[in-house]
Amino acid sequence: MESFGVSKPVSSNQTSLHKDLEVLINRYAKAVDKTPITDFTYEAFEQIKQKVAETQLPLWLDSFSGTGVSTRYFAQQNSDYCVIGVDQSSVRLRAEPQPEGENYMLVRGECEGLWRVMAQEGYYTSMHTLLYPNPWPKSQHIKRRVHGNAAFRSMLRISSRIELRTNWEIYAREFERALMLSNRPTQIRALEVDRAVTRFEEKYRASGHTLWQVTSDARDVSV
Ligand SMILES: C[S@@+](CC[C@H](N)C(=O)[O-])C[C@H]1O[C@@H](n2cnc3c(N)ncnc32)[C@H](O)[C@@H]1O
């Protein structure tokens, strides 16, 4: 079990949205992503397809699930979805072992590669949560952020409904801007959390951070 003490607010050499964000979004809209995809990510996709086929339920993907606290919570609250958490860290995935639920599973995979395979195969989510992805706050690491990465396009293609949470306002506003530049409806708000649904949310809330939520529902809009 990890230690979740007091956390400092995100500190960055950026004071506003990244200057290259728009250029990157436009570039990735046209570019072909050739980043290698790991074998364990292909395996994750096979596991997801199997679980969804077994349950016959729409897929709720919980990317960057960490130990899976949010995955289990969403599965319990939404028995009409098959909720699958994905994280690249086998250590995190093993940290809080729980029996697999009927509509719940954790898989090891790299989110960016998984989104791309899913997009290539025309395999879509019905709900996609991305709770507290690593912020990569250094300006030079913009391409490691979800919206600064070539996989952002694939993420959009597989996701009609998106919810991202972060404790860094600039990250939330960049994500919102990236959605807008991609012609996706979007909303941003500071989140009042009565009950933390992830370990990091628990830590950030206890540390007094403002939590940001960005949502997008594109069911009526063609991307
Ligand atoms: C800040 S933690 C948040 C975990 C969880 N969502 C929470 O709020 O407690 C970020 C998680 O993303 C995972 N991660 C980072 N990059 C990843 C990637 N490219 N693909 C899959 N998981 C990744 C890390 O292993 C880590 O568990």
XYZ file of N, CA and C and ligand atoms in Angstrom:
696
model
N 0.863 -1.199 0.000
C 0.000 0.000 0.000
C 0.889 1.235 0.000
N 0.604 2.177 -0.921
C 1.418 3.378 -0.989
C 1.094 4.303 0.175
N 2.031 5.211 0.444
C 1.775 6.202 1.473
C 1.150 7.431 0.817
N 0.063 7.932 1.377
C -0.615 9.081 0.787
C -0.709 10.195 1.812
N 0.411 10.900 2.008
C 0.443 11.991 2.966
C -0.004 13.286 2.335
N 0.508 14.392 2.897
C 0.156 15.716 2.373
C 0.888 15.939 1.060
N 0.217 16.579 0.126
C 0.788 16.775 -1.198
C 0.927 18.266 -1.493
N 2.056 18.647 -2.100
C 2.240 20.055 -2.479
C 1.472 20.327 -3.767
N 0.997 21.561 -3.962
C 0.344 21.875 -5.242
C 1.332 21.680 -6.390
N 0.826 21.448 -7.603
C 1.704 21.254 -8.752
C 2.485 22.532 -8.992
N 3.800 22.380 -9.163
C 4.610 23.560 -9.472
C 5.190 23.385 -10.866
N 5.179 24.463 -11.647
C 5.560 24.367 -13.051
C 6.254 25.635 -13.504
N 7.069 25.516 -14.565
C 7.624 26.723 -15.182
C 6.640 27.325 -16.186
N 5.442 26.777 -16.257
C 4.376 27.350 -17.081
C 3.451 28.172 -16.192
N 3.053 29.335 -16.645
C 2.098 30.136 -15.868
C 0.767 30.252 -16.593
N 0.707 29.712 -17.799
C -0.535 29.732 -18.579
C -0.495 28.551 -19.548
N -1.477 28.496 -20.438
C -1.531 27.378 -21.385
C -0.247 27.315 -22.210
N 0.162 26.111 -22.567
C 1.412 25.941 -23.313
C 1.323 26.617 -24.671
N 2.391 27.307 -25.039
C 2.374 28.080 -26.290
C 2.247 27.185 -27.523
N 2.659 25.927 -27.429
C 2.636 25.037 -28.603
C 1.379 24.180 -28.693
N 0.461 24.364 -27.757
C -0.683 23.435 -27.704
C -1.446 23.382 -29.032
N -1.771 24.542 -29.561
C -2.580 24.581 -30.789
C -1.838 23.938 -31.966
N -0.536 24.226 -32.069
C 0.288 23.644 -33.148
C 0.271 22.122 -33.044
N 0.425 21.620 -31.827
C 0.463 20.158 -31.633
C -0.876 19.521 -31.992
N -1.958 20.125 -31.544
C -3.287 19.562 -31.835
C -3.506 19.510 -33.351
N -3.141 20.588 -34.033
C -3.327 20.618 -35.496
C -2.418 19.613 -36.187
N -1.194 19.469 -35.675
C -0.256 18.514 -36.284
C -0.783 17.084 -36.131
N -1.237 16.742 -34.918
C -1.676 15.364 -34.669
C -2.983 15.044 -35.399
N -3.742 16.088 -35.731
C -4.993 15.851 -36.468
C -4.699 15.253 -37.836
N -3.494 15.551 -38.370
C -3.159 15.081 -39.731
C -2.136 13.947 -39.719
N -1.325 13.859 -38.667
C -0.189 12.926 -38.681
C -0.625 11.481 -38.436
N 0.187 10.547 -38.927
C -0.022 9.125 -38.630
C 0.861 8.772 -37.432
N 0.254 8.226 -36.410
C 0.988 7.891 -35.186
C 1.646 6.514 -35.359
N 2.971 6.500 -35.305
C 3.681 5.232 -35.496
C 4.409 4.780 -34.231
N 4.044 5.361 -33.100
C 4.681 4.960 -31.845
C 4.486 3.454 -31.626
N 5.563 2.716 -31.307
C 5.407 1.269 -31.096
C 4.419 0.975 -29.953
N 3.701 -0.117 -30.101
C 2.729 -0.537 -29.077
C 3.241 -1.828 -28.434
N 3.252 -1.856 -27.126
C 3.819 -3.024 -26.422
C 2.893 -4.238 -26.520
N 3.498 -5.416 -26.382
C 2.709 -6.663 -26.421
C 1.663 -6.674 -25.308
N 2.060 -6.184 -24.111
C 1.091 -6.268 -23.013
C -0.106 -5.348 -23.248
N 0.076 -4.330 -24.087
C -1.063 -3.460 -24.414
C -2.010 -4.161 -25.394
N -1.421 -4.879 -26.367
C -2.285 -5.689 -27.260
C -3.050 -6.732 -26.447
N -2.349 -7.330 -25.465
C -3.014 -8.333 -24.620
C -4.156 -7.699 -23.823
N -3.911 -6.475 -23.343
C -4.961 -5.769 -22.592
C -6.205 -5.605 -23.462
N -5.984 -5.270 -24.731
C -7.123 -5.091 -25.635
C -7.899 -6.400 -25.794
N -7.183 -7.509 -25.920
C -7.860 -8.818 -26.047
C -8.673 -9.129 -24.784
N -8.088 -8.822 -23.617
C -8.799 -9.076 -22.350
C -10.069 -8.220 -22.255
N -9.941 -6.978 -22.713
C -11.098 -6.065 -22.660
C -12.224 -6.598 -23.554
N -11.849 -6.997 -24.768
C -12.881 -7.491 -25.701
C -13.597 -8.706 -25.118
N -12.798 -9.587 -24.496
C -13.382 -10.803 -23.928
C -14.356 -10.479 -22.784
N -13.916 -9.586 -21.902
C -14.758 -9.234 -20.751
C -16.057 -8.553 -21.206
N -15.926 -7.649 -22.162
C -17.116 -6.939 -22.656
C -18.072 -7.938 -23.324
N -17.499 -8.874 -24.086
C -18.339 -9.874 -24.754
C -19.057 -10.745 -23.717
N -18.352 -11.110 -22.653
C -18.961 -11.932 -21.601
C -20.114 -11.203 -20.908
N -19.883 -9.937 -20.597
C -20.895 -9.197 -19.826
C -22.026 -8.683 -20.710
N -21.715 -8.500 -21.995
C -22.714 -7.921 -22.912
C -23.141 -6.525 -22.454
N -22.195 -5.821 -21.825
C -22.502 -4.475 -21.329
C -21.634 -3.447 -22.052
N -22.108 -2.192 -22.145
C -21.273 -1.161 -22.768
C -20.008 -0.906 -21.949
N -18.927 -0.561 -22.651
C -17.624 -0.398 -21.994
C -17.461 0.996 -21.382
N -17.060 0.994 -20.127
C -16.625 2.213 -19.416
C -15.139 2.005 -19.172
N -14.309 2.771 -19.853
C -12.858 2.641 -19.681
C -12.390 3.650 -18.640
N -11.628 3.165 -17.662
C -11.097 4.024 -16.595
C -9.581 4.064 -16.785
N -9.125 5.021 -17.606
C -7.695 5.085 -17.938
C -6.891 5.644 -16.771
N -5.646 5.211 -16.645
C -4.751 5.633 -15.554
C -5.383 5.270 -14.202
N -5.883 4.051 -14.117
C -6.711 3.646 -12.967
C -5.931 3.488 -11.672
N -4.598 3.434 -11.757
C -3.831 3.205 -10.535
C -4.256 1.893 -9.895
N -4.530 1.928 -8.601
C -4.870 0.686 -7.880
C -6.305 0.226 -8.151
N -7.072 1.015 -8.866
C -8.410 0.573 -9.272
C -9.533 0.977 -8.333
N -9.271 1.918 -7.441
C -10.318 2.339 -6.500
C -11.499 2.944 -7.266
N -11.199 3.813 -8.222
C -12.282 4.438 -9.004
C -12.995 3.398 -9.864
N -12.236 2.460 -10.413
C -12.828 1.428 -11.284
C -13.881 0.635 -10.516
N -13.506 0.226 -9.297
C -14.449 -0.557 -8.482
C -15.660 0.292 -8.091
N -15.399 1.545 -7.756
C -16.503 2.428 -7.355
C -17.488 2.615 -8.511
N -16.954 2.915 -9.703
C -17.849 3.144 -10.852
C -18.618 1.866 -11.189
N -17.938 0.721 -11.058
C -18.606 -0.550 -11.367
C -19.755 -0.811 -10.380
N -19.507 -0.514 -9.112
C -20.565 -0.741 -8.111
C -21.753 0.195 -8.337
N -21.431 1.429 -8.727
C -22.491 2.430 -8.908
C -23.230 2.286 -10.235
N -22.616 1.567 -11.189
C -23.168 1.503 -12.552
C -23.163 0.051 -13.033
N -24.125 -0.710 -12.535
C -24.141 -2.143 -12.860
C -24.500 -2.384 -14.330
N -24.932 -1.335 -15.025
C -25.278 -1.480 -16.445
C -24.083 -1.174 -17.355
N -22.891 -1.053 -16.774
C -21.661 -0.859 -17.557
C -20.645 -1.926 -17.182
N -19.782 -2.263 -18.138
C -18.603 -3.080 -17.855
C -17.447 -2.097 -17.656
N -16.986 -1.948 -16.423
C -16.000 -0.917 -16.101
C -14.612 -1.565 -16.023
N -13.709 -1.092 -16.882
C -12.377 -1.692 -16.947
C -11.319 -0.622 -16.722
N -10.488 -0.861 -15.721
C -9.407 0.070 -15.409
C -8.138 -0.365 -16.117
N -7.381 0.603 -16.627
C -6.114 0.281 -17.281
C -5.006 1.156 -16.702
N -3.916 0.505 -16.381
C -2.740 1.201 -15.849
C -1.508 0.434 -16.316
N -0.405 1.158 -16.522
C 0.804 0.480 -17.002
C 1.598 -0.176 -15.888
N 1.285 0.182 -14.648
C 2.106 -0.273 -13.522
C 1.529 -1.532 -12.881
N 2.267 -2.646 -13.018
C 1.781 -3.876 -12.378
C 1.853 -3.734 -10.860
N 2.769 -2.900 -10.379
C 2.862 -2.680 -8.922
C 1.574 -2.033 -8.423
N 1.147 -0.971 -9.113
C -0.100 -0.298 -8.701
C -1.293 -1.248 -8.803
N -1.339 -2.001 -9.910
C -2.495 -2.875 -10.141
C -2.607 -3.963 -9.084
N -1.445 -4.337 -8.520
C -1.444 -5.403 -7.502
C -1.574 -4.865 -6.082
N -1.532 -3.516 -5.941
C -1.392 -2.932 -4.603
C -2.600 -3.159 -3.703
N -3.787 -3.189 -4.282
C -5.000 -3.354 -3.464
C -5.851 -4.457 -4.072
N -5.401 -5.710 -3.967
C -6.086 -6.799 -4.677
C -7.544 -6.951 -4.253
N -8.387 -7.122 -5.242
C -9.825 -7.312 -5.036
C -10.268 -8.411 -5.975
N -11.258 -9.177 -5.608
C -11.761 -10.164 -6.567
C -12.355 -9.441 -7.776
N -12.153 -10.044 -8.961
C -12.769 -9.460 -10.151
C -14.272 -9.468 -9.984
N -14.904 -8.370 -10.322
C -16.362 -8.326 -10.226
C -16.980 -8.729 -11.551
N -18.287 -8.961 -11.509
C -18.967 -9.351 -12.737
C -18.816 -8.288 -13.815
N -18.879 -7.026 -13.404
C -18.797 -5.935 -14.396
C -17.549 -5.073 -14.168
N -16.481 -5.712 -13.658
C -15.286 -4.934 -13.290
C -14.017 -5.736 -13.538
N -13.001 -5.064 -14.072
C -11.715 -5.745 -14.276
C -10.609 -4.684 -14.383
N -9.407 -5.058 -13.970
C -8.234 -4.201 -14.172
C -7.309 -4.899 -15.154
N -6.717 -4.127 -16.063
C -5.758 -4.722 -16.996
C -4.498 -3.856 -17.038
N -3.390 -4.520 -17.363
C -2.141 -3.771 -17.497
C -1.959 -3.382 -18.959
N -1.826 -2.076 -19.205
C -1.604 -1.615 -20.572
C -1.148 -0.169 -20.566
N -0.576 0.250 -21.681
C -0.247 1.671 -21.855
C -1.447 2.323 -22.528
N -1.945 3.361 -21.877
C -3.203 3.949 -22.356
C -3.093 4.426 -23.807
N -1.995 5.107 -24.136
C -1.895 5.709 -25.477
C -1.977 4.638 -26.561
N -1.231 3.534 -26.360
C -1.248 2.438 -27.338
C -2.622 1.780 -27.387
N -3.212 1.595 -26.217
C -4.531 0.949 -26.158
C -5.569 1.782 -26.916
N -5.571 3.105 -26.677
C -6.539 3.959 -27.374
C -6.363 3.839 -28.893
N -5.085 3.744 -29.310
C -4.826 3.684 -30.759
C -5.318 2.364 -31.349
N -5.045 1.251 -30.654
C -5.522 -0.048 -31.151
C -7.050 -0.036 -31.204
N -7.659 0.487 -30.165
C -9.125 0.524 -30.145
C -9.662 1.361 -31.303
N -9.035 2.511 -31.542
C -9.493 3.380 -32.641
C -9.322 2.671 -33.983
N -8.182 1.997 -34.148
C -7.932 1.289 -35.407
C -8.962 0.187 -35.637
N -9.376 -0.455 -34.546
C -10.319 -1.580 -34.651
C -11.776 -1.118 -34.601
N -11.979 0.190 -34.458
C -13.352 0.699 -34.361
C -14.060 0.205 -33.107
N -13.324 0.158 -32.019
C -13.858 -0.366 -30.756
C -14.022 0.810 -29.787
N -15.261 1.109 -29.445
C -15.530 2.372 -28.751
C -15.922 2.185 -27.287
N -15.682 3.235 -26.527
C -16.145 3.250 -25.137
C -17.504 3.951 -25.102
N -18.273 3.657 -24.063
C -19.503 4.428 -23.849
C -19.261 5.519 -22.812
N -18.279 5.292 -21.966
C -17.853 6.299 -20.990
C -16.346 6.145 -20.810
N -15.637 7.256 -20.703
C -14.182 7.202 -20.546
C -13.767 8.186 -19.458
N -13.258 7.645 -18.346
C -12.768 8.497 -17.267
C -11.241 8.479 -17.259
N -10.657 9.638 -17.033
C -9.194 9.776 -16.923
C -8.963 10.601 -15.657
N -8.744 9.908 -14.554
C -8.680 10.609 -13.268
C -7.229 10.773 -12.820
N -6.816 12.012 -12.779
C -5.488 12.381 -12.289
C -4.343 11.702 -13.047
N -4.318 11.848 -14.385
C -3.130 11.382 -15.110
C -1.919 12.173 -14.635
N -0.737 11.605 -14.790
C 0.465 12.345 -14.376
C 0.475 13.699 -15.086
N 0.696 14.787 -14.349
C 0.568 16.112 -14.981
C 1.721 16.517 -15.899
N 2.896 15.940 -15.693
C 4.085 16.334 -16.451
C 4.171 17.861 -16.501
N 4.401 18.491 -15.342
C 4.294 19.955 -15.268
C 5.402 20.755 -15.940
N 6.555 20.116 -16.219
C 7.598 20.899 -16.891
C 7.139 21.207 -18.311
N 7.321 22.453 -18.704
C 6.874 22.891 -20.032
C 7.411 21.986 -21.149
N 8.655 21.570 -21.025
C 9.274 20.745 -22.079
C 8.666 19.340 -22.159
N 7.801 18.996 -21.197
C 7.167 17.670 -21.203
C 5.727 17.702 -21.724
N 5.373 18.763 -22.420
C 3.994 18.897 -22.936
C 3.554 17.651 -23.709
N 4.489 17.027 -24.455
C 4.088 15.885 -25.300
C 3.771 14.635 -24.486
N 4.091 14.681 -23.188
C 3.741 13.529 -22.346
C 2.340 13.675 -21.764
N 1.768 14.879 -21.875
C 0.409 15.078 -21.355
C -0.590 14.463 -22.329
N -1.742 14.096 -21.835
C -2.733 13.413 -22.683
C -3.051 14.240 -23.933
N -3.195 15.553 -23.774
C -3.611 16.408 -24.898
C -2.418 16.881 -25.727
N -1.185 16.586 -25.299
C -0.002 17.018 -26.057
C 0.599 15.866 -26.835
N -0.097 14.753 -26.809
C 0.417 13.488 -27.327
C -0.311 13.114 -28.614
N 0.397 12.404 -29.490
C -0.228 11.989 -30.753
C -1.451 11.104 -30.515
N -1.493 10.427 -29.365
C -2.612 9.515 -29.081
C -3.896 10.254 -28.698
N -3.803 11.554 -28.500
C -4.999 12.327 -28.128
C -6.121 12.121 -29.150
N -5.729 12.105 -30.427
C -6.697 11.934 -31.517
C -7.434 10.586 -31.376
N -6.682 9.531 -31.085
C -7.302 8.214 -30.913
C -8.220 8.221 -29.693
N -7.769 8.877 -28.631
C -8.575 8.954 -27.420
C -9.937 9.583 -27.748
N -9.913 10.646 -28.553
C -11.178 11.282 -28.923
C -12.051 10.337 -29.749
N -11.414 9.629 -30.668
C -12.193 8.762 -31.569
C -12.935 7.658 -30.830
N -12.345 7.168 -29.730
C -13.003 6.059 -29.027
C -13.919 6.536 -27.895
N -14.012 7.848 -27.703
C -14.674 8.360 -26.493
C -15.786 9.341 -26.832
N -17.018 8.906 -26.681
C -18.107 9.864 -26.878
C -18.278 10.717 -25.621
N -18.119 10.088 -24.466
C -18.226 10.833 -23.194
C -16.915 10.722 -22.442
N -16.395 11.871 -22.052
C -15.077 11.920 -21.392
C -15.209 12.690 -20.084
N -14.508 12.191 -19.067
C -14.340 13.000 -17.847
C -12.889 12.908 -17.421
N -12.246 14.067 -17.324
C -10.867 14.130 -16.823
C -10.870 14.907 -15.516
N -10.085 14.446 -14.561
C -9.900 15.205 -13.317
C -8.417 15.432 -13.090
N -8.105 16.589 -12.535
C -6.712 16.944 -12.248
C -6.682 17.965 -11.114
N -5.555 18.027 -10.430
C -5.400 19.059 -9.387
C -4.553 20.222 -9.901
N -4.313 20.271 -11.244
C -3.523 21.362 -11.822
C -4.405 22.118 -12.811
N -4.719 23.356 -12.469
C -5.665 24.125 -13.288
C -5.185 24.278 -14.733
N -3.889 24.502 -14.928
C -3.378 24.687 -16.298
C -3.617 23.429 -17.129
N -3.440 22.268 -16.512
C -3.678 21.007 -17.232
C -5.147 20.916 -17.655
N -6.032 21.259 -16.721
C -7.474 21.209 -17.022
C -7.816 22.172 -18.153
N -7.246 23.362 -18.094
C -7.581 24.363 -19.121
C -6.957 23.995 -20.466
N -5.793 23.382 -20.460
C -5.202 22.896 -21.718
C -6.064 21.784 -22.323
N -6.512 20.875 -21.462
C -7.336 19.760 -21.951
C -8.645 20.310 -22.550
N -9.227 21.268 -21.843
C -10.459 21.899 -22.339
C -10.209 22.549 -23.701
N -9.088 23.275 -23.811
C -8.756 23.975 -25.064
C -8.517 22.954 -26.194
N -7.835 21.867 -25.863
C -7.563 20.831 -26.869
C -8.873 20.225 -27.373
N -9.835 20.041 -26.488
C -11.140 19.529 -26.901
C -11.831 20.536 -27.810
N -11.762 21.803 -27.440
C -12.409 22.838 -28.255
C -11.771 22.907 -29.644
N -10.443 22.829 -29.694
C -9.742 22.866 -30.987
C -10.097 21.647 -31.838
N -10.563 20.584 -31.181
C -10.960 19.360 -31.884
C -12.469 19.323 -32.112
N -13.091 20.475 -31.965
C -14.538 20.616 -32.201
C -15.393 19.736 -31.300
N -14.941 19.610 -30.071
C -15.722 18.834 -29.120
C -16.345 19.775 -28.094
N -17.631 19.538 -27.748
C -18.229 20.338 -26.681
C -17.510 20.039 -25.375
N -17.367 21.015 -24.527
C -16.622 20.772 -23.288
C -17.058 21.705 -22.175
N -16.921 21.192 -20.963
C -17.239 21.994 -19.781
C -16.140 21.792 -18.754
N -15.854 22.856 -18.027
C -14.828 22.772 -16.988
C -15.402 23.356 -15.696
N -15.050 22.736 -14.588
C -15.498 23.309 -13.315
C -14.591 22.829 -12.184
N -14.577 23.633 -11.125
C -13.909 23.199 -9.893
C -14.875 22.237 -9.215
N -14.335 21.123 -8.766
C -15.177 20.026 -8.301
C -15.282 20.029 -6.785
N -16.523 19.964 -6.290
C -16.734 19.765 -4.852
C -16.839 18.267 -4.621
N -15.908 17.690 -3.927
C -15.892 16.235 -3.758
C -16.330 15.869 -2.337
N -17.473 15.181 -2.228
C -17.920 14.721 -0.905
C -17.174 13.451 -0.520
N -16.952 12.611 -1.561
C -16.324 11.317 -1.312
C -15.272 11.137 -2.394
N -14.018 11.025 -1.983
C -12.951 10.836 -2.981
C -13.131 9.478 -3.653
N -12.967 9.447 -4.968
C -13.139 8.170 -5.674
C -11.812 7.571 -6.126
N -10.694 8.257 -5.839
C -9.386 7.659 -6.123
C -8.438 7.971 -4.972
N -7.344 7.228 -4.920
C -6.348 7.467 -3.870
C -5.739 8.868 -4.002
N -5.445 9.273 -5.246
C -4.840 10.593 -5.413
C -5.844 11.698 -5.101
N -7.093 11.469 -5.436
C -8.124 12.466 -5.122
C -8.213 12.660 -3.609
N -8.126 11.549 -2.892
C -8.174 11.575 -1.427
C -7.031 12.442 -0.886
N -5.843 12.200 -1.459
C -4.654 12.917 -0.994
C -4.750 14.412 -1.332
N -5.146 14.721 -2.557
C -5.219 16.129 -2.974
C -6.287 16.878 -2.184
N -7.396 16.216 -1.941
C -8.476 16.853 -1.194
C -8.030 17.128 0.243
N -7.381 16.133 0.838
C -6.897 16.300 2.220
C -5.842 17.405 2.301
N -5.166 17.668 1.180
C -4.116 18.686 1.152
C -4.670 20.062 0.764
N -5.981 20.132 0.553
C -6.625 21.417 0.272
C -6.483 21.905 -1.156
N -6.149 21.021 -2.095
C -6.024 21.451 -3.490
C -7.402 21.644 -4.113
N -7.477 22.573 -5.057
C -8.684 22.657 -5.876
C -8.625 21.523 -6.894
N -9.736 20.819 -7.035
C -9.801 19.708 -7.992
C -10.601 20.180 -9.199
N -10.076 19.875 -10.384
C -10.710 20.343 -11.626
C -11.293 19.168 -12.390
N -12.461 19.419 -12.959
C -13.127 18.394 -13.766
C -13.410 18.980 -15.156
N -13.015 18.243 -16.190
C -13.331 18.630 -17.571
C -14.148 17.495 -18.178
N -15.299 17.837 -18.725
C -16.152 16.802 -19.327
C -16.453 17.159 -20.782
N -16.774 16.120 -21.543
C -17.177 16.320 -22.934
C -18.168 15.228 -23.298
N -19.255 15.606 -23.930
C -20.238 14.628 -24.382
C -20.497 14.898 -25.858
N -19.969 14.016 -26.686
C -20.014 14.256 -28.136
C -21.047 13.384 -28.832
N -21.999 12.847 -28.062
C -22.913 11.887 -28.691
C -23.733 12.502 -29.817
N -23.909 13.829 -29.781
C -24.698 14.463 -30.839
C -23.835 15.195 -31.842
N -22.501 15.056 -31.739
C -21.605 15.822 -32.602
C -20.706 14.861 -33.334
N -20.488 15.049 -34.623
C -19.542 14.164 -35.327
C -18.143 14.754 -35.233
N -17.180 13.896 -34.932
C -15.792 14.369 -34.724
C -15.026 14.314 -36.033
C -1.206 10.110 -10.533
S -1.559 8.409 -10.687
C -3.330 8.405 -10.594
C -3.893 7.050 -10.304
C -5.391 7.028 -10.001
N -6.165 7.484 -11.138
C -5.692 7.894 -8.807
O -6.210 9.005 -8.995
O -5.416 7.452 -7.686
C -1.259 8.158 -12.408
C -1.320 6.707 -12.824
O -1.137 6.621 -14.236
C -0.325 5.498 -14.524
N 0.271 5.784 -15.842
C 1.153 6.763 -16.172
N 1.379 6.773 -17.488
C 0.621 5.774 -18.013
C 0.404 5.295 -19.328
N 1.020 5.859 -20.370
N -0.452 4.268 -19.512
C -1.069 3.686 -18.447
N -0.899 4.096 -17.180
C -0.081 5.130 -16.967
C 0.638 5.388 -13.382
O 1.116 4.077 -13.236
C -0.251 5.816 -12.220
O -0.888 4.701 -11.626
